[in-house]
Coordinates of C-alpha atoms in Angstrom, one line a residue:
Chain A
N17 CA -167.2 -1.5 196.4
A18 CA -168.7 1.4 194.5
G19 CA -167.8 3.8 197.3
V20 CA -169.9 7.0 197.2
T21 CA -172.2 7.5 194.3
Q22 CA -174.4 10.4 193.4
T23 CA -177.5 10.6 191.2
P24 CA -178.0 12.4 188.9
K25 CA -174.6 13.7 187.4
F26 CA -176.2 16.7 185.7
R27 CA -179.5 18.5 186.0
V28 CA -181.0 21.7 184.7
L29 CA -183.9 23.1 186.6
K30 CA -186.1 26.1 186.1
T31 CA -186.6 28.6 188.9
G32 CA -189.2 27.3 191.4
Q33 CA -188.9 23.7 190.4
S34 CA -188.0 21.0 193.0
M35 CA -185.7 18.1 192.9
T36 CA -183.9 15.6 195.0
L37 CA -180.3 14.5 194.8
L38 CA -179.4 11.1 196.0
C39 CA -176.2 10.0 197.7
A40 CA -175.5 6.4 198.4
Q41 CA -172.5 4.8 200.1
D42 CA -171.7 1.1 200.5
M43 CA -169.0 1.4 203.1
N44 CA -171.3 1.3 206.1
H45 CA -170.3 4.8 207.1
E46 CA -172.1 6.5 209.9
Y47 CA -171.5 10.1 208.9
M48 CA -172.6 11.6 205.6
Y49 CA -172.4 15.2 204.3
W50 CA -173.6 17.4 201.5
Y51 CA -171.4 20.2 200.2
R52 CA -171.7 22.7 197.4
Q53 CA -168.7 24.0 195.5
D54 CA -168.7 27.4 193.8
P55 CA -165.8 29.1 192.0
G56 CA -163.5 30.9 194.5
M57 CA -165.5 29.6 197.5
G58 CA -164.2 26.2 198.0
L59 CA -166.6 23.6 199.4
R60 CA -169.2 24.7 201.9
L61 CA -171.1 22.3 204.1
I62 CA -174.9 22.4 203.6
H63 CA -176.2 19.6 205.9
Y64 CA -174.8 16.5 207.5
S65 CA -175.9 13.4 209.3
V66 CA -174.2 11.5 212.1
G67 CA -176.4 8.5 211.7
E68 CA -179.5 7.0 210.4
G69 CA -182.5 9.2 211.2
T70 CA -180.4 12.2 212.2
T71 CA -179.6 15.4 210.3
A72 CA -178.0 18.7 211.2
K73 CA -177.4 22.1 209.6
G74 CA -174.0 23.1 208.2
E75 CA -172.7 26.3 207.0
V76 CA -175.2 27.1 204.2
P77 CA -178.4 25.2 204.9
D78 CA -181.0 27.7 203.7
G79 CA -183.1 26.5 200.8
Y80 CA -182.2 22.9 201.3
N81 CA -183.6 19.9 203.2
V82 CA -182.2 16.5 203.8
S83 CA -183.2 13.1 205.0
R84 CA -181.4 10.0 206.2
L85 CA -184.0 7.3 206.3
K86 CA -181.5 4.6 205.5
K87 CA -177.9 4.4 206.7
Q88 CA -176.5 4.1 203.2
N89 CA -178.5 6.9 201.7
F90 CA -178.5 10.7 202.2
L91 CA -181.0 12.8 200.2
L92 CA -180.7 16.5 199.5
G93 CA -183.8 18.3 198.4
L94 CA -184.4 21.6 196.8
E95 CA -188.1 22.6 197.3
S96 CA -188.1 25.7 195.1
A97 CA -184.9 26.1 193.2
A98 CA -183.3 29.5 192.7
P99 CA -180.5 30.6 190.4
S100 CA -178.2 31.1 193.4
Q101 CA -178.4 27.3 193.9
T102 CA -176.5 26.7 190.6
S103 CA -173.5 24.8 191.8
V104 CA -171.7 21.5 191.9
Y105 CA -172.9 19.4 194.8
F106 CA -170.7 16.8 196.5
C107 CA -171.7 14.1 198.9
A108 CA -169.2 12.6 201.3
S109 CA -169.1 10.0 204.0
T110 CA -166.9 8.8 206.8
T111 CA -166.8 6.3 209.6
G112 CA -166.8 9.0 212.2
N113 CA -163.7 7.9 213.9
S114 CA -161.3 8.0 211.0
Y115 CA -162.3 11.5 210.0
E116 CA -161.3 10.8 206.4
Q117 CA -164.1 11.8 204.1
Y118 CA -164.8 9.9 200.9
F119 CA -166.3 12.0 198.2
G120 CA -168.7 11.2 195.4
P121 CA -168.1 12.4 191.8
G122 CA -170.5 15.4 192.1
T123 CA -173.7 16.6 190.6
R124 CA -173.7 19.7 188.4
L125 CA -176.9 21.6 188.9
T126 CA -177.9 24.6 186.8
V127 CA -181.0 26.7 187.8
T128 CA -182.2 29.0 185.0
Chain B
A5 CA -163.9 34.2 213.1
Q6 CA -162.9 30.7 212.4
S7 CA -161.4 30.2 209.0
V8 CA -159.2 28.3 206.7
T9 CA -157.0 30.4 204.4
Q10 CA -155.2 29.3 201.2
P11 CA -153.6 32.6 200.2
D12 CA -152.5 31.4 196.7
I13 CA -155.4 31.2 194.3
H14 CA -153.2 30.0 191.5
I15 CA -149.6 28.7 191.3
T16 CA -147.6 27.8 188.2
V17 CA -144.5 25.6 188.5
S18 CA -142.2 23.9 186.0
E19 CA -142.2 20.1 185.9
G20 CA -139.5 18.9 188.2
A21 CA -139.5 21.9 190.4
S22 CA -140.4 21.9 194.0
L23 CA -143.9 22.9 195.2
E24 CA -145.3 24.4 198.4
L25 CA -148.9 25.2 198.9
R26 CA -149.8 27.3 201.9
C27 CA -152.7 26.8 204.4
N28 CA -153.4 28.7 207.6
Y29 CA -156.3 28.2 209.9
S30 CA -157.7 30.0 212.8
Y31 CA -159.3 27.8 215.4
G32 CA -158.9 27.7 219.1
A33 CA -157.4 24.3 219.5
T34 CA -155.5 22.2 217.0
P35 CA -158.0 20.7 214.6
Y36 CA -157.7 17.7 212.5
L37 CA -156.0 18.8 209.3
F38 CA -156.3 17.5 205.7
W39 CA -155.2 18.1 202.2
Y40 CA -157.3 17.0 199.3
V41 CA -156.8 17.1 195.5
Q42 CA -159.4 17.5 192.9
S43 CA -158.8 16.8 189.2
P44 CA -161.0 18.5 186.7
G45 CA -164.6 17.2 186.7
Q46 CA -163.8 14.8 189.6
G47 CA -164.5 14.5 193.3
L48 CA -161.9 15.1 196.0
Q49 CA -159.2 12.6 196.9
L50 CA -157.4 12.6 200.2
L51 CA -153.7 13.3 200.0
L52 CA -152.8 13.2 203.6
K53 CA -154.0 14.0 207.1
Y54 CA -152.7 15.1 210.5
F55 CA -154.3 14.2 213.8
S56 CA -151.4 14.3 216.3
G57 CA -147.8 13.2 216.8
D58 CA -145.1 13.8 214.2
T59 CA -145.6 17.2 212.6
L60 CA -144.3 16.0 209.2
V61 CA -146.8 13.7 207.6
Q62 CA -146.4 11.7 204.4
G63 CA -149.2 11.2 201.9
I64 CA -149.9 9.7 198.6
K65 CA -148.3 10.7 195.2
G66 CA -145.1 11.9 197.0
F67 CA -146.7 14.7 198.9
E68 CA -145.9 15.7 202.4
A69 CA -147.2 18.4 204.8
E70 CA -145.8 20.0 207.9
F71 CA -147.9 21.2 210.8
K72 CA -146.6 24.2 212.6
R73 CA -148.6 25.0 215.7
S74 CA -146.9 28.4 216.3
Q75 CA -147.9 29.5 212.8
S76 CA -151.3 27.7 212.7
S77 CA -150.1 26.4 209.3
F78 CA -150.3 23.1 207.5
N79 CA -148.4 23.6 204.2
L80 CA -148.2 21.0 201.5
R81 CA -145.0 20.2 199.7
K82 CA -143.6 18.1 197.0
P83 CA -139.9 17.9 196.0
S84 CA -140.4 17.4 192.3
V85 CA -143.7 18.1 190.5
H86 CA -145.0 16.0 187.7
W87 CA -147.3 17.1 185.0
S88 CA -150.0 14.9 186.4
D89 CA -150.1 16.9 189.6
A90 CA -151.9 19.7 187.8
A91 CA -155.2 20.0 189.8
E92 CA -157.0 22.0 192.4
Y93 CA -155.7 21.5 196.0
F94 CA -157.9 22.1 199.1
C95 CA -156.8 22.3 202.7
A96 CA -159.5 21.3 205.2
V97 CA -159.8 21.4 208.9
D98 CA -162.1 19.6 211.3
P99 CA -162.2 21.3 214.7
T100 CA -164.9 19.2 216.2
G101 CA -164.5 15.7 214.8
N102 CA -167.5 15.7 212.6
Q103 CA -167.5 18.9 210.4
F104 CA -165.1 19.9 207.8
Y105 CA -164.2 23.5 206.7
F106 CA -162.4 23.9 203.4
G107 CA -160.2 26.6 202.1
T108 CA -161.0 28.2 198.8
G109 CA -158.4 26.1 197.0
T110 CA -155.2 26.6 195.1
S111 CA -155.1 25.8 191.4
L112 CA -151.8 24.3 190.2
T113 CA -150.6 24.5 186.7
V114 CA -147.5 22.6 185.7
I115 CA -145.6 23.7 182.6
P116 CA -143.2 21.4 180.7

C-alpha cells in the first residue's frame, strides 16, 4: 500500500494564479483532511470530508475550495493564489472510527 | 476559547537523558488525545493515542504519555532519549470525533 500520497511535492505560483493539489489514499478511508503548516502555528485544518461527495470547512477555509468526487481522492484548489497561502500543505485520512490520521508527505507551495 | 497548548517551543536534552514534553488542552469534555512526531521534511507519524481507560498509554519508539483529567494535560515522556528522537513533536486533540486541533509543536534537539 502506498498510504497517502500528495501531488505535487513542490510548486511555485505567482499571485493570482490557480492550482489544484491532489491527495490520494489507498486505505479505503472515509475521512480525509487538508491542513496547512506554518512556522510557529502548528497544523491548521482547512477543509475536510467525511465521505465521498461531502466536504466541510475547517479552521482556515478562506481562499480554498475542495472536492471529493471519488472516495480515494481529495482535491484542494486555490482559485487565486496569494502570498499568504505560502505554506506546507498536508493531507491526511482516517477510517472515521479509529481516529488515527495517516498523513501524506506534504506539498511545499510558494506564492510570489 | 478551545485550544491546545504546547508551552515549550524548543527543548534541548542530552542523549540518554529523560524527556517530558507538555501539552494542555481546553475543551469541555475529554477529547481524544494524540502525539505525533515530524522529522524534517516529512509528514507526521503517530506516536500514541488516548481514548479512554488507563491514563498511562504506551506508544512507539519507547514513548509514553499520561492523561491527567484534573490538569487537562497529556504530557509525553521518554526515559532515555536517543539522537534519532530529534524532531518536532505535536500534540493533537479531537473533541468531536472527526476534527483534529494541533498544538504549535515542540522542537527537540538532542546533544551528544
